[in-house]
XYZ file of C-alpha atoms in Angstrom:
372
model
C -26.660 -17.394 18.445
C -27.517 -13.748 17.987
C -24.455 -12.695 19.962
C -22.144 -14.669 17.686
C -23.833 -13.345 14.578
C -23.546 -9.789 15.840
C -19.850 -10.219 16.610
C -19.040 -11.473 13.113
C -19.237 -8.045 11.394
C -16.816 -6.656 13.979
C -14.274 -9.325 13.076
C -14.592 -8.666 9.340
C -14.449 -4.944 10.020
C -11.112 -5.365 11.775
C -9.792 -7.378 8.854
C -10.884 -4.705 6.402
C -10.893 -1.193 7.880
C -13.214 1.324 6.278
C -11.631 4.191 4.333
C -13.293 7.619 4.528
C -12.170 10.115 1.875
C -13.225 13.637 2.858
C -13.777 15.941 -0.115
C -15.308 19.389 -0.216
C -15.000 23.002 -1.270
C -12.452 25.259 0.413
C -13.791 26.454 3.759
C -16.402 23.712 4.075
C -14.738 22.464 7.265
C -13.047 19.244 6.124
C -10.154 19.324 8.587
C -12.452 20.285 11.465
C -14.771 17.444 10.469
C -11.843 14.990 10.457
C -10.879 16.223 13.913
C -14.445 15.671 15.163
C -14.771 12.109 13.841
C -11.283 11.382 15.160
C -12.391 12.585 18.598
C -15.605 10.560 18.354
C -13.722 7.331 17.591
C -11.290 7.932 20.444
C -14.212 8.398 22.828
C -15.720 4.990 22.083
C -15.526 2.178 24.605
C -13.110 0.649 23.845
C -11.365 3.462 21.925
C -11.131 2.989 18.148
C -8.368 5.387 17.055
C -8.373 5.768 13.265
C -5.398 5.864 10.909
C -5.280 9.402 9.462
C -3.554 10.610 6.288
C -3.154 14.337 5.692
C -2.875 15.011 1.949
C -2.885 18.820 2.119
C 0.721 20.019 1.688
C -0.124 23.720 2.112
C -1.968 23.602 5.433
C -0.069 25.293 8.267
C -1.896 23.539 11.107
C -4.216 20.563 11.418
C -6.363 20.009 14.531
C -5.483 16.317 14.684
C -2.400 14.126 14.812
C -1.891 12.556 11.389
C -0.262 9.135 11.162
C 1.072 9.987 7.700
C 1.501 13.626 6.721
C 2.395 14.736 3.206
C 4.262 17.675 4.727
C 6.818 15.261 6.169
C 7.623 14.046 2.653
C 7.216 17.091 0.380
C 8.112 20.699 1.164
C 5.329 22.677 -0.481
C 7.138 26.031 -0.469
C 10.319 24.491 -1.834
C 8.314 22.907 -4.659
C 6.878 26.336 -5.561
C 10.366 27.844 -5.510
C 12.148 25.156 -7.533
C 9.446 24.707 -10.163
C 8.425 28.387 -10.296
C 4.784 27.607 -9.497
C 1.870 29.401 -7.941
C -0.096 28.154 -4.904
C -2.417 25.761 -6.750
C 0.355 24.483 -9.028
C 2.548 23.918 -5.988
C -0.152 21.888 -4.224
C -0.783 19.796 -7.332
C 2.916 19.135 -7.928
C 3.479 18.276 -4.259
C 0.593 15.799 -4.399
C 2.001 14.295 -7.609
C 5.405 13.837 -5.985
C 3.811 12.242 -2.928
C 1.805 9.868 -5.128
C 5.028 8.406 -6.550
C 5.649 6.977 -3.059
C 2.072 5.952 -2.350
C 2.895 2.275 -2.676
C 4.998 2.684 0.469
C 2.049 4.415 2.131
C -0.176 1.455 1.286
C 2.395 -0.934 2.760
C 2.330 1.004 6.035
C -1.464 1.091 6.084
C -1.801 -2.617 5.347
C 0.552 -3.446 8.220
C -1.867 -1.678 10.575
C -5.027 -3.045 8.959
C -5.505 -5.719 11.622
C -5.556 -3.217 14.486
C -7.696 -0.357 13.097
C -11.307 0.052 12.017
C -11.149 3.302 10.057
C -8.709 5.042 7.715
C -9.387 8.744 7.118
C -7.997 10.820 4.242
C -8.047 14.613 4.589
C -7.715 16.062 1.091
C -6.513 19.514 -0.053
C -8.869 22.457 0.292
C -8.840 23.084 -3.466
C -11.278 20.338 -4.403
C -10.340 20.168 -8.089
C -6.697 19.362 -7.226
C -7.723 16.008 -5.768
C -10.877 15.107 -7.681
C -9.698 15.917 -11.210
C -5.971 15.185 -11.036
C -4.162 11.973 -11.940
C -2.646 11.768 -8.463
C -6.085 12.007 -6.819
C -7.401 9.218 -9.050
C -4.364 7.041 -8.282
C -4.757 7.492 -4.526
C -8.497 6.857 -4.662
C -8.136 3.726 -6.781
C -5.294 2.424 -4.602
C -7.238 2.585 -1.341
C -10.567 1.541 -2.898
C -9.046 -1.580 -4.459
C -7.711 -2.695 -1.068
C -10.316 -1.563 1.486
C -14.041 -0.711 1.641
C -14.143 2.987 0.790
C -16.702 5.771 1.042
C -16.509 9.377 -0.145
C -17.729 11.975 2.363
C -18.614 15.151 0.448
C -18.527 18.013 2.969
C -20.938 20.908 2.305
C -20.890 24.318 3.971
C -24.578 24.433 4.953
C -24.865 28.200 5.742
C -23.492 29.006 2.283
C -25.925 26.633 0.560
C -29.173 28.338 1.512
C -29.321 30.085 -1.870
C -30.829 27.810 -4.553
C -28.054 28.609 -7.049
C -25.296 27.687 -4.575
C -27.171 24.555 -3.547
C -27.505 23.492 -7.176
C -23.792 24.121 -7.817
C -22.855 21.928 -4.864
C -25.190 19.153 -5.982
C -23.832 19.195 -9.536
C -20.286 18.976 -8.262
C -21.213 16.184 -5.872
C -22.861 14.319 -8.734
C -19.747 14.638 -10.903
C -17.468 13.399 -8.112
C -19.712 10.430 -7.361
C -19.880 9.294 -10.971
C -16.142 9.797 -11.410
C -15.145 7.722 -8.385
C -18.074 5.266 -8.627
C -17.735 4.801 -4.859
C -20.386 4.882 -2.121
C -21.178 8.541 -1.467
C -22.393 10.463 1.567
C -23.454 14.101 1.535
C -22.346 15.670 4.811
C -24.059 18.983 5.552
C -21.578 20.548 7.949
C -22.028 23.481 10.362
C -25.611 22.586 11.238
C -25.145 24.415 14.526
C -25.120 27.643 12.496
C -27.721 26.600 9.894
C -29.963 23.504 10.093
C -29.918 21.386 6.969
C -33.644 20.659 6.903
C -34.174 22.946 3.924
C -31.599 20.990 1.895
C -33.237 17.637 2.644
C -36.597 19.108 1.658
C -35.224 20.404 -1.640
C -33.706 17.002 -2.368
C -36.899 15.072 -1.552
C -39.467 17.482 -2.990
C -38.817 18.945 -6.419
C -41.662 21.450 -6.125
C -40.334 22.944 -2.883
C -37.049 23.726 -4.647
C -38.951 25.368 -7.514
C -40.860 27.515 -5.037
C -37.627 28.577 -3.334
C -36.057 29.288 -6.708
C -39.013 31.395 -7.858
C -38.992 33.428 -4.657
C -35.275 34.116 -4.848
C -34.224 37.567 -6.024
C -33.058 37.719 -9.611
C -35.147 34.803 -10.772
C -37.139 36.981 -13.206
C -36.102 39.648 -15.669
C -37.506 43.181 -16.034
C -40.486 41.878 -18.006
C -41.401 39.340 -15.345
C -40.224 36.314 -17.334
C -38.006 33.630 -15.768
C -34.353 34.285 -16.426
C -32.103 31.885 -18.282
C -30.413 30.804 -15.052
C -33.779 30.184 -13.449
C -34.881 27.930 -16.295
C -31.525 26.128 -16.291
C -31.675 25.381 -12.567
C -35.250 24.136 -12.919
C -34.099 21.719 -15.594
C -31.063 20.664 -13.558
C -33.216 19.940 -10.523
C -35.278 17.539 -12.624
C -32.110 15.814 -13.817
C -30.750 15.490 -10.279
C -33.986 14.066 -8.924
C -32.806 10.544 -9.788
C -29.394 11.328 -8.325
C -30.936 12.228 -4.969
C -32.729 8.871 -4.714
C -29.433 6.960 -4.504
C -27.746 9.334 -2.113
C -27.285 9.316 1.652
C -27.321 12.706 3.367
C -26.575 13.537 6.986
C -26.281 16.781 8.895
C -23.395 17.228 11.316
C -21.803 19.903 13.422
C -18.045 19.638 13.655
C -18.171 22.094 16.536
C -20.706 20.367 18.795
C -20.413 16.804 17.474
C -24.102 16.552 16.594
C -24.897 14.025 13.866
C -21.551 12.205 13.997
C -23.156 8.934 15.098
C -25.610 9.145 12.165
C -22.659 9.713 9.861
C -20.945 6.515 11.005
C -24.225 4.625 10.648
C -24.275 5.762 7.011
C -20.633 4.696 6.643
C -21.461 1.180 7.827
C -24.421 0.976 5.445
C -22.135 1.914 2.560
C -19.997 -1.183 3.165
C -22.632 -3.384 1.517
C -22.885 -0.971 -1.416
C -19.135 -1.194 -1.846
C -19.262 -4.991 -1.858
C -22.197 -5.389 -4.239
C -21.525 -2.526 -6.656
C -17.936 -1.316 -6.587
C -16.076 -4.633 -6.295
C -17.823 -6.249 -9.305
C -17.132 -3.091 -11.314
C -13.486 -3.220 -10.213
C -13.216 -6.841 -11.338
C -14.782 -6.025 -14.702
C -12.338 -3.153 -15.146
C -9.418 -5.457 -14.293
C -10.521 -8.076 -16.829
C -11.058 -5.390 -19.472
C -7.621 -3.913 -18.765
C -5.935 -7.312 -19.078
C -7.781 -7.975 -22.323
C -6.771 -4.566 -23.642
C -3.117 -5.210 -22.777
C -3.278 -8.606 -24.459
C -4.785 -7.020 -27.573
C -2.036 -4.390 -27.611
C 0.644 -7.097 -27.356
C -0.957 -9.134 -30.121
C -1.282 -6.056 -32.305
C 2.399 -5.246 -31.766
C 3.393 -8.788 -32.750
C 1.191 -8.664 -35.847
C 2.663 -5.342 -36.920
C 6.189 -6.657 -36.347
C 5.550 -9.753 -38.468
C 3.950 -7.615 -41.162
C 6.953 -5.277 -41.223
C 9.308 -8.258 -41.496
C 7.303 -9.665 -44.406
C 7.380 -6.308 -46.221
C 11.120 -5.972 -45.609
C 11.809 -9.444 -46.987
C 9.692 -8.772 -50.042
C 11.502 -5.490 -50.710
C 14.986 -6.956 -50.067
C 14.884 -10.655 -50.974
C 18.677 -10.872 -51.289
C 19.264 -9.470 -47.832
C 16.556 -11.716 -46.430
C 18.266 -14.738 -47.995
C 21.618 -13.776 -46.520
C 20.045 -13.409 -43.116
C 18.851 -17.013 -43.186
C 21.022 -19.906 -41.977
C 22.066 -22.350 -44.670
C 20.453 -25.729 -44.211
C 23.813 -27.579 -44.501
C 25.346 -25.366 -41.855
C 22.382 -25.983 -39.623
C 22.772 -29.742 -40.039
C 26.504 -29.574 -39.351
C 25.908 -27.540 -36.256
C 23.331 -30.004 -35.078
C 25.746 -32.908 -35.661
C 28.513 -31.143 -33.790
C 26.246 -30.476 -30.907
C 24.994 -34.057 -30.793
C 28.395 -35.730 -31.422
C 29.496 -37.734 -28.404
C 32.806 -39.691 -28.223
C 31.346 -43.130 -27.525
C 33.726 -46.008 -26.831
C 32.601 -49.615 -26.671
C 34.542 -51.195 -23.809
C 33.009 -54.663 -24.127
C 35.562 -56.148 -26.664
C 38.951 -54.777 -25.623
C 40.390 -53.698 -22.317
C 40.589 -50.078 -21.549
C 43.121 -48.241 -19.404
C 42.578 -48.973 -15.737
C 40.368 -51.999 -16.341
C 40.769 -54.906 -13.836
C 42.226 -58.019 -15.436
C 42.130 -61.449 -13.768
C 45.552 -62.785 -14.705
C 44.878 -66.282 -13.335
C 41.801 -66.627 -15.421
C 43.658 -65.458 -18.481
C 46.425 -68.049 -17.905
C 43.897 -70.856 -17.853
C 42.317 -69.795 -21.117
C 45.476 -68.785 -22.954
C 48.261 -71.355 -22.463
C 50.416 -69.959 -25.277
C 51.143 -66.711 -23.490
C 54.874 -65.940 -23.341
C 55.578 -64.278 -20.024
C 58.715 -62.186 -19.958
C 61.538 -63.345 -17.661
C 62.223 -60.984 -14.806
C 65.540 -59.178 -15.050
């Protein structure tokens, strides 16, 4: 019994592969992280190779083999040249152009959905290009409406040891989570260079973050009073305290592979969150969108009828000429309904069979013409 119950999630998992969207600041190690989780899945017994999408058009080399690569569709340098754009504008425009074909991408992914367990999206290094652009929202909504999806926010742990940098990362993570409304995992990368214990402590204990903030250089002015930035970060840490309670955080090393198993455990836990929180919200949004479209259509009809009424009131003669005369309407109806009916019951009609013998018996006074 237990064996069958344990095998059931595997079957549902194969029907609906899990999508992992990797997002993070430039240099946080997103591509290296994707390579590591790709290697981890290939090393399973049996191997579970993921379906990987590279969405960074400007990257010169990726340490993994992407199933779908934006560079095969859009030439980033040619986009910059033709549209006279800079690096960031070129990346954004390339992503926009790729998004116009994303329905074809979804068709390809859905064809492979029965044979894969994970779909991984490697996003551009410039985080704002994906998180705050229309194309990023379209891609995110497209995959999240079809498959269980989780956002993996990659953090450069060695660069987050300063309280100000840590707070900046947490604020950005908070904004991304509330924008996507998807299950969210904080991934503290590069733990081989800097353990992430301090970050977990700051997230779980507000006072420990205040102590670290107070001991940091520049937290007080020349008169010994807390600076404006110090007071602001103290306030922000109180605001984010509730945010931390609903957040999963794991520490990984893309170099050594430490913590990757814990990451996938968190991914599996997020599947239930997706089902209970995101899907109902998606359904509510769909119903609201349909209602809004219906209201827009009804409003357009009402405005059209109102404009027609105003036009008829302002030009009654023209309105009268536009109307069909009732007599003409009746004539047209009669012409349409007129059918040439012939009653064949009283007189013979051409081609009708006539029994001559029977006629001779009933009509003796018939004068038959003589032959010749």
